[in-house]
Every structure is written in structure tokens, then in C-alpha cells.
mmCIF file of N, CA and C in Angstrom:
data_model
loop_
_atom_site.group_PDB
_atom_site.id
_atom_site.type_symbol
_atom_site.label_atom_id
_atom_site.label_comp_id
_atom_site.label_asym_id
_atom_site.label_seq_id
_atom_site.Cartn_x
_atom_site.Cartn_y
_atom_site.Cartn_z
ATOM 1 N N MET K 1 5.703 -1.485 -17.463
ATOM 2 C CA MET K 1 5.572 -2.855 -17.895
ATOM 3 C C MET K 1 5.216 -3.450 -16.904
ATOM 4 N N ALA K 2 5.220 -3.550 -15.582
ATOM 5 C CA ALA K 2 5.031 -4.526 -14.608
ATOM 6 C C ALA K 2 3.378 -3.997 -14.038
ATOM 7 N N HIS K 3 3.045 -2.856 -14.353
ATOM 8 C CA HIS K 3 1.536 -2.382 -14.481
ATOM 9 C C HIS K 3 0.662 -3.656 -15.488
ATOM 10 N N TRP K 4 0.889 -3.659 -16.284
ATOM 11 C CA TRP K 4 0.561 -4.704 -17.484
ATOM 12 C C TRP K 4 0.430 -5.747 -17.111
ATOM 13 N N ILE K 5 1.626 -6.192 -16.471
ATOM 14 C CA ILE K 5 1.491 -7.744 -15.753
ATOM 15 C C ILE K 5 0.425 -8.211 -15.552
ATOM 16 N N THR K 6 -0.032 -7.108 -14.213
ATOM 17 C CA THR K 6 -0.989 -6.821 -13.306
ATOM 18 C C THR K 6 -2.508 -7.298 -14.086
ATOM 19 N N HIS K 7 -2.381 -6.738 -15.577
ATOM 20 C CA HIS K 7 -3.672 -6.763 -15.792
ATOM 21 C C HIS K 7 -3.671 -8.046 -16.970
ATOM 22 N N ARG K 8 -2.723 -8.311 -17.356
ATOM 23 C CA ARG K 8 -2.494 -9.154 -17.939
ATOM 24 C C ARG K 8 -2.280 -10.854 -17.529
ATOM 25 N N GLY K 9 -2.457 -10.704 -16.089
ATOM 26 C CA GLY K 9 -2.767 -12.196 -15.434
ATOM 27 C C GLY K 9 -1.505 -12.982 -15.270
ATOM 28 N N GLU K 10 0.099 -11.972 -15.873
ATOM 29 C CA GLU K 10 0.954 -13.026 -15.947
ATOM 30 C C GLU K 10 1.268 -12.915 -13.997
ATOM 31 N N LYS K 11 1.722 -14.555 -13.347
ATOM 32 C CA LYS K 11 2.103 -14.831 -12.687
ATOM 33 C C LYS K 11 3.367 -15.660 -12.800
ATOM 34 N N SER K 12 4.687 -14.676 -12.025
ATOM 35 C CA SER K 12 5.615 -15.662 -12.433
ATOM 36 C C SER K 12 6.615 -15.881 -11.293
ATOM 37 N N TYR K 13 6.127 -15.374 -10.489
ATOM 38 C CA TYR K 13 6.979 -15.788 -8.624
ATOM 39 C C TYR K 13 5.934 -16.585 -7.861
ATOM 40 N N LEU K 14 6.536 -17.850 -7.704
ATOM 41 C CA LEU K 14 6.223 -18.747 -7.013
ATOM 42 C C LEU K 14 6.387 -18.987 -5.663
ATOM 43 N N ARG K 15 5.459 -19.266 -4.827
ATOM 44 C CA ARG K 15 5.496 -19.590 -3.338
ATOM 45 C C ARG K 15 5.421 -21.173 -3.447
ATOM 46 N N ASN K 16 7.108 -21.993 -3.102
ATOM 47 C CA ASN K 16 7.085 -23.293 -3.179
ATOM 48 C C ASN K 16 5.897 -23.503 -1.514
ATOM 49 N N LYS K 17 5.837 -23.040 -0.697
ATOM 50 C CA LYS K 17 5.491 -23.808 0.433
ATOM 51 C C LYS K 17 4.197 -24.053 0.185
ATOM 52 N N CYS K 18 3.446 -22.902 -0.766
ATOM 53 C CA CYS K 18 1.920 -23.014 -0.558
ATOM 54 C C CYS K 18 1.481 -23.130 -1.998
ATOM 55 N N GLY K 19 2.165 -22.869 -3.031
ATOM 56 C CA GLY K 19 1.880 -23.137 -4.236
ATOM 57 C C GLY K 19 1.216 -21.666 -4.942
ATOM 58 N N LYS K 20 1.210 -20.639 -4.186
ATOM 59 C CA LYS K 20 0.469 -19.515 -4.946
ATOM 60 C C LYS K 20 1.606 -18.753 -5.569
ATOM 61 N N PHE K 21 0.852 -18.472 -6.822
ATOM 62 C CA PHE K 21 1.941 -17.413 -7.803
ATOM 63 C C PHE K 21 1.174 -15.744 -7.866
ATOM 64 N N PHE K 22 2.329 -15.137 -7.835
ATOM 65 C CA PHE K 22 2.062 -13.939 -7.781
ATOM 66 C C PHE K 22 2.595 -13.019 -8.808
ATOM 67 N N CYS K 23 2.243 -11.962 -9.275
ATOM 68 C CA CYS K 23 2.824 -11.145 -9.885
ATOM 69 C C CYS K 23 3.800 -10.065 -10.011
ATOM 70 N N HIS K 24 4.349 -10.192 -8.772
ATOM 71 C CA HIS K 24 5.513 -9.086 -8.467
ATOM 72 C C HIS K 24 5.983 -9.870 -7.182
ATOM 73 N N LYS K 25 7.073 -9.498 -7.338
ATOM 74 C CA LYS K 25 8.188 -10.288 -6.215
ATOM 75 C C LYS K 25 8.082 -9.697 -5.155
ATOM 76 N N SER K 26 7.616 -8.299 -5.236
ATOM 77 C CA SER K 26 7.044 -7.517 -3.584
ATOM 78 C C SER K 26 6.714 -8.153 -3.348
ATOM 79 N N THR K 27 4.995 -8.712 -3.641
ATOM 80 C CA THR K 27 3.929 -9.573 -3.197
ATOM 81 C C THR K 27 4.523 -10.497 -2.799
ATOM 82 N N LEU K 28 5.346 -11.221 -3.377
ATOM 83 C CA LEU K 28 5.641 -12.750 -3.027
ATOM 84 C C LEU K 28 6.388 -12.590 -1.496
ATOM 85 N N THR K 29 7.414 -10.953 -1.590
ATOM 86 C CA THR K 29 8.189 -11.334 -0.447
ATOM 87 C C THR K 29 7.194 -10.988 0.757
ATOM 88 N N ILE K 30 6.042 -10.052 0.462
ATOM 89 C CA ILE K 30 5.200 -9.890 1.480
ATOM 90 C C ILE K 30 4.285 -11.010 2.117
ATOM 91 N N HIS K 31 3.432 -11.757 1.001
ATOM 92 C CA HIS K 31 2.946 -13.127 1.150
ATOM 93 C C HIS K 31 4.066 -13.639 2.160
ATOM 94 N N HIS K 32 5.359 -13.938 1.682
ATOM 95 C CA HIS K 32 6.306 -14.964 2.700
ATOM 96 C C HIS K 32 5.956 -14.580 3.970
ATOM 97 N N ARG K 33 6.129 -13.512 4.478
ATOM 98 C CA ARG K 33 5.945 -12.922 6.016
ATOM 99 C C ARG K 33 4.578 -13.393 6.875
ATOM 100 N N THR K 34 3.991 -14.176 5.654
ATOM 101 C CA THR K 34 2.596 -14.828 6.419
ATOM 102 C C THR K 34 2.768 -16.247 6.947
ATOM 103 N N HIS K 35 3.989 -16.727 6.053
ATOM 104 C CA HIS K 35 4.084 -18.090 6.952
ATOM 105 C C HIS K 35 5.458 -17.968 8.020
ATOM 106 N N THR K 36 6.475 -17.064 7.533
ATOM 107 C CA THR K 36 6.883 -16.536 8.985
ATOM 108 C C THR K 36 6.621 -16.658 10.374
ATOM 109 N N ARG K 37 5.531 -15.507 10.144
ATOM 110 C CA ARG K 37 5.617 -14.948 11.604
ATOM 111 C C ARG K 37 6.040 -14.424 12.345
ATOM 112 N N GLU K 38 6.848 -14.033 12.135
ATOM 113 C CA GLU K 38 8.217 -13.320 12.986
ATOM 114 C C GLU K 38 7.282 -12.214 12.652
ATOM 115 N N LYS K 39 8.734 -11.758 13.927
ATOM 116 C CA LYS K 39 8.424 -10.016 14.309
ATOM 117 C C LYS K 39 8.621 -9.061 12.961
ATOM 118 N N SER K 40 10.087 -9.661 12.469
ATOM 119 C CA SER K 40 10.160 -9.235 11.239
ATOM 120 C C SER K 40 9.349 -9.415 10.080
ATOM 121 N N SER K 41 7.953 -10.019 10.206
ATOM 122 C CA SER K 41 6.989 -9.738 9.118
ATOM 123 C C SER K 41 6.603 -8.335 9.113
ATOM 124 N N ARG K 42 6.380 -7.126 9.765
ATOM 125 C CA ARG K 42 6.370 -6.363 10.041
ATOM 126 C C ARG K 42 7.072 -5.204 10.794
ATOM 127 N N PRO K 43 8.207 -4.866 9.599
ATOM 128 C CA PRO K 43 9.452 -4.323 9.926
ATOM 129 C C PRO K 43 8.938 -2.992 9.913
ATOM 130 N N TYR K 44 7.899 -2.134 9.470
ATOM 131 C CA TYR K 44 8.010 -0.991 9.730
ATOM 132 C C TYR K 44 7.440 -0.626 10.399
ATOM 133 N N GLU K 45 7.624 0.180 11.779
ATOM 134 C CA GLU K 45 7.169 0.649 12.654
ATOM 135 C C GLU K 45 6.953 1.804 13.217
ATOM 136 N N CYS K 46 5.997 2.409 13.919
ATOM 137 C CA CYS K 46 5.832 3.928 14.234
ATOM 138 C C CYS K 46 6.864 4.538 15.069
ATOM 139 N N SER K 47 7.513 5.111 15.522
ATOM 140 C CA SER K 47 8.293 5.511 16.554
ATOM 141 C C SER K 47 7.345 6.230 17.696
ATOM 142 N N GLN K 48 6.399 6.499 17.408
ATOM 143 C CA GLN K 48 5.572 7.770 18.532
ATOM 144 C C GLN K 48 4.344 6.331 18.868
ATOM 145 N N TYR K 49 3.960 5.253 18.319
ATOM 146 C CA TYR K 49 3.047 4.632 18.608
ATOM 147 C C TYR K 49 3.265 3.263 18.841
ATOM 148 N N GLY K 50 4.823 2.650 18.179
ATOM 149 C CA GLY K 50 4.967 1.400 17.875
ATOM 150 C C GLY K 50 4.433 0.189 17.252
ATOM 151 N N ARG K 51 3.163 0.897 16.388
ATOM 152 C CA ARG K 51 2.005 -0.074 15.504
ATOM 153 C C ARG K 51 3.314 -0.037 14.470
ATOM 154 N N SER K 52 3.303 -1.830 14.080
ATOM 155 C CA SER K 52 3.920 -1.905 12.898
ATOM 156 C C SER K 52 3.415 -2.449 11.670
ATOM 157 N N TYR K 53 3.606 -2.113 10.657
ATOM 158 C CA TYR K 53 3.309 -2.576 9.045
ATOM 159 C C TYR K 53 4.081 -3.157 7.929
ATOM 160 N N CYS K 54 3.529 -4.442 7.522
ATOM 161 C CA CYS K 54 4.404 -4.733 6.680
ATOM 162 C C CYS K 54 4.993 -4.396 5.044
ATOM 163 N N ARG K 55 4.330 -3.134 4.762
ATOM 164 C CA ARG K 55 4.759 -2.043 3.970
ATOM 165 C C ARG K 55 5.385 -0.534 4.327
ATOM 166 N N LYS K 56 6.130 -0.137 3.747
ATOM 167 C CA LYS K 56 6.593 1.258 4.316
ATOM 168 C C LYS K 56 5.676 2.325 3.878
ATOM 169 N N SER K 57 5.022 1.969 2.578
ATOM 170 C CA SER K 57 3.706 3.085 2.055
ATOM 171 C C SER K 57 2.720 2.555 3.239
ATOM 172 N N ALA K 58 2.220 1.831 3.705
ATOM 173 C CA ALA K 58 1.448 1.803 5.146
ATOM 174 C C ALA K 58 2.150 2.783 6.304
ATOM 175 N N LEU K 59 3.293 2.849 6.636
ATOM 176 C CA LEU K 59 3.788 3.009 7.742
ATOM 177 C C LEU K 59 4.112 4.331 7.391
ATOM 178 N N THR K 60 4.292 5.165 5.807
ATOM 179 C CA THR K 60 4.087 6.547 5.336
ATOM 180 C C THR K 60 2.871 7.112 6.039
ATOM 181 N N ARG K 61 1.548 6.791 5.214
ATOM 182 C CA ARG K 61 0.400 6.868 5.322
ATOM 183 C C ARG K 61 0.113 6.913 7.207
ATOM 184 N N HIS K 62 0.216 6.334 7.744
ATOM 185 C CA HIS K 62 0.011 6.194 9.180
ATOM 186 C C HIS K 62 0.393 7.860 9.663
ATOM 187 N N GLN K 63 2.326 7.836 9.481
ATOM 188 C CA GLN K 63 2.674 8.706 10.175
ATOM 189 C C GLN K 63 1.917 10.206 9.752
ATOM 190 N N ARG K 64 1.202 10.065 8.653
ATOM 191 C CA ARG K 64 0.443 11.475 8.446
ATOM 192 C C ARG K 64 -0.294 11.950 8.990
ATOM 193 N N THR K 65 -0.934 10.953 9.498
ATOM 194 C CA THR K 65 -1.595 11.457 10.987
ATOM 195 C C THR K 65 -1.552 12.073 12.020
ATOM 196 N N HIS K 66 0.225 11.491 12.465
ATOM 197 C CA HIS K 66 0.903 12.065 13.557
ATOM 198 C C HIS K 66 1.522 14.021 12.752
ATOM 199 N N THR K 67 1.692 13.911 11.403
ATOM 200 C CA THR K 67 2.316 15.288 11.284
ATOM 201 C C THR K 67 1.225 16.100 10.164
ATOM 202 N N GLY K 68 0.000 15.572 10.139
ATOM 203 C CA GLY K 68 -0.564 16.897 9.339
ATOM 204 C C GLY K 68 -0.583 16.605 8.275
ATOM 205 N N ASP K 69 0.484 16.015 7.728
ATOM 206 C CA ASP K 69 0.544 16.119 6.160
ATOM 207 C C ASP K 69 -0.483 15.602 5.118
ATOM 208 N N LYS K 70 -1.115 16.252 4.074
ATOM 209 C CA LYS K 70 -2.044 15.610 3.294
ATOM 210 C C LYS K 70 -1.512 16.385 2.206
ATOM 211 N N PRO K 71 -0.965 15.463 1.332
ATOM 212 C CA PRO K 71 -0.227 15.684 0.071
ATOM 213 C C PRO K 71 -1.158 15.706 -1.219
ATOM 214 N N TYR K 72 -2.024 15.784 -1.206
ATOM 215 C CA TYR K 72 -3.308 15.164 -2.256
ATOM 216 C C TYR K 72 -4.041 16.363 -2.257
ATOM 217 N N GLU K 73 -4.103 17.790 -3.038
ATOM 218 C CA GLU K 73 -5.244 18.680 -3.222
ATOM 219 C C GLU K 73 -6.047 18.691 -4.325
ATOM 220 N N CYS K 74 -7.193 18.824 -3.994
ATOM 221 C CA CYS K 74 -8.274 19.241 -5.298
ATOM 222 C C CYS K 74 -7.301 20.443 -6.146
ATOM 223 N N ASN K 75 -7.727 20.338 -7.250
ATOM 224 C CA ASN K 75 -7.125 21.681 -7.878
ATOM 225 C C ASN K 75 -8.784 22.213 -8.277
ATOM 226 N N GLU K 76 -10.190 21.692 -7.729
ATOM 227 C CA GLU K 76 -11.407 22.450 -7.992
ATOM 228 C C GLU K 76 -11.495 23.342 -6.770
ATOM 229 N N CYS K 77 -11.613 22.424 -5.585
ATOM 230 C CA CYS K 77 -12.051 23.267 -3.995
ATOM 231 C C CYS K 77 -10.684 23.093 -3.191
ATOM 232 N N GLU K 78 -9.589 22.824 -3.847
ATOM 233 C CA GLU K 78 -8.421 23.068 -2.905
ATOM 234 C C GLU K 78 -8.430 22.543 -1.531
ATOM 235 N N LYS K 79 -9.629 21.398 -1.430
ATOM 236 C CA LYS K 79 -9.782 20.583 -0.118
ATOM 237 C C LYS K 79 -8.165 19.613 -0.170
ATOM 238 N N THR K 80 -7.519 19.126 0.722
ATOM 239 C CA THR K 80 -6.499 18.394 0.913
ATOM 240 C C THR K 80 -6.738 16.919 1.572
ATOM 241 N N PHE K 81 -6.070 15.912 0.997
ATOM 242 C CA PHE K 81 -6.209 14.923 2.286
ATOM 243 C C PHE K 81 -4.747 13.584 2.065
ATOM 244 N N HIS K 82 -4.727 13.012 3.255
ATOM 245 C CA HIS K 82 -3.801 12.208 3.708
ATOM 246 C C HIS K 82 -3.576 11.152 3.001
ATOM 247 N N GLN K 83 -4.787 10.724 2.034
ATOM 248 C CA GLN K 83 -4.258 9.336 1.643
ATOM 249 C C GLN K 83 -5.232 9.643 -0.070
ATOM 250 N N LYS K 84 -4.083 9.079 -1.202
ATOM 251 C CA LYS K 84 -4.632 9.485 -2.545
ATOM 252 C C LYS K 84 -6.150 8.764 -2.401
ATOM 253 N N PHE K 85 -6.582 7.231 -2.240
ATOM 254 C CA PHE K 85 -7.809 6.840 -2.140
ATOM 255 C C PHE K 85 -8.976 7.933 -2.057
ATOM 256 N N SER K 86 -8.768 8.208 -1.085
ATOM 257 C CA SER K 86 -9.758 9.717 -0.379
ATOM 258 C C SER K 86 -9.909 10.476 -1.439
ATOM 259 N N PHE K 87 -8.740 11.141 -2.192
ATOM 260 C CA PHE K 87 -8.544 12.166 -2.982
ATOM 261 C C PHE K 87 -9.381 11.815 -4.056
ATOM 262 N N VAL K 88 -9.097 10.534 -4.813
ATOM 263 C CA VAL K 88 -9.606 9.746 -5.740
ATOM 264 C C VAL K 88 -10.901 9.835 -5.637
ATOM 265 N N GLN K 89 -11.623 9.270 -4.573
ATOM 266 C CA GLN K 89 -12.764 9.511 -4.287
ATOM 267 C C GLN K 89 -13.751 10.797 -4.652
ATOM 268 N N HIS K 90 -13.021 11.950 -3.797
ATOM 269 C CA HIS K 90 -13.435 13.300 -3.807
ATOM 270 C C HIS K 90 -13.760 13.586 -5.186
ATOM 271 N N ARG K 91 -12.752 13.748 -5.994
ATOM 272 C CA ARG K 91 -12.454 14.098 -6.917
ATOM 273 C C ARG K 91 -13.635 13.454 -7.901
ATOM 274 N N ARG K 92 -14.478 12.363 -8.038
ATOM 275 C CA ARG K 92 -15.564 11.813 -8.574
ATOM 276 C C ARG K 92 -16.635 12.892 -7.985
ATOM 277 N N THR K 93 -16.988 13.475 -6.653
ATOM 278 C CA THR K 93 -17.800 14.482 -6.215
ATOM 279 C C THR K 93 -18.170 15.516 -7.381
ATOM 280 N N HIS K 94 -17.023 15.904 -8.045
ATOM 281 C CA HIS K 94 -16.642 16.835 -9.165
ATOM 282 C C HIS K 94 -17.406 16.437 -10.264
ATOM 283 N N THR K 95 -17.167 15.092 -10.485
ATOM 284 C CA THR K 95 -17.003 15.140 -12.175
ATOM 285 C C THR K 95 -18.729 14.286 -12.269
ATOM 286 N N GLY K 96 -18.859 13.842 -11.136
ATOM 287 C CA GLY K 96 -20.480 13.143 -11.399
ATOM 288 C C GLY K 96 -20.430 11.395 -11.129
#
């Protein structure tokens, strides 16, 4: 259901401080961090380099550079990728 909210343009979460509306509560929470400018605005930190991220998914992607994990594999040529976006782009090379 949340996916369709994005396509329909429904924005039910309001940020009172700036008047912006958001489709998802998680997006509002991340936006709220831009106003606070606290260290906690980037609560997900890489233990190896100390780099911080707003989203856990961004830290997970970053950590793959350390581990070498490439969870996305092309079933046509067996090439692997760190990020889904890169994998999706690659798939287009097979489909035209």
C-alpha cells in the first residue's frame, strides 16, 4: 500500500517547522534531521572509517565495499554487483 501512496501523490505527514509534506513517516523523520543538525542526524556509522549515514541502508551499501559482498547477480552472465541500481542498469544491456 505504501508504494501506491507514492504514485498517487498522497502526502499525509506534515513537518510543522517548514510546512513540507511527506508520503512516509520515515521520510519525514529523515527530513527532520536536516533541521536539528545534531550528530544524531547521521546515526549510522561505519566502524572501520567513522563515516556516518542518515539511513541504515546507506551504511549497509557502504559496508559492502569493505566486505566485498555483491548480493546482486545477473542470471545471464553471472556478473555481480554491490548495489541494486547498478545491477538494474546492467540488466538493460541484455534487454536493449
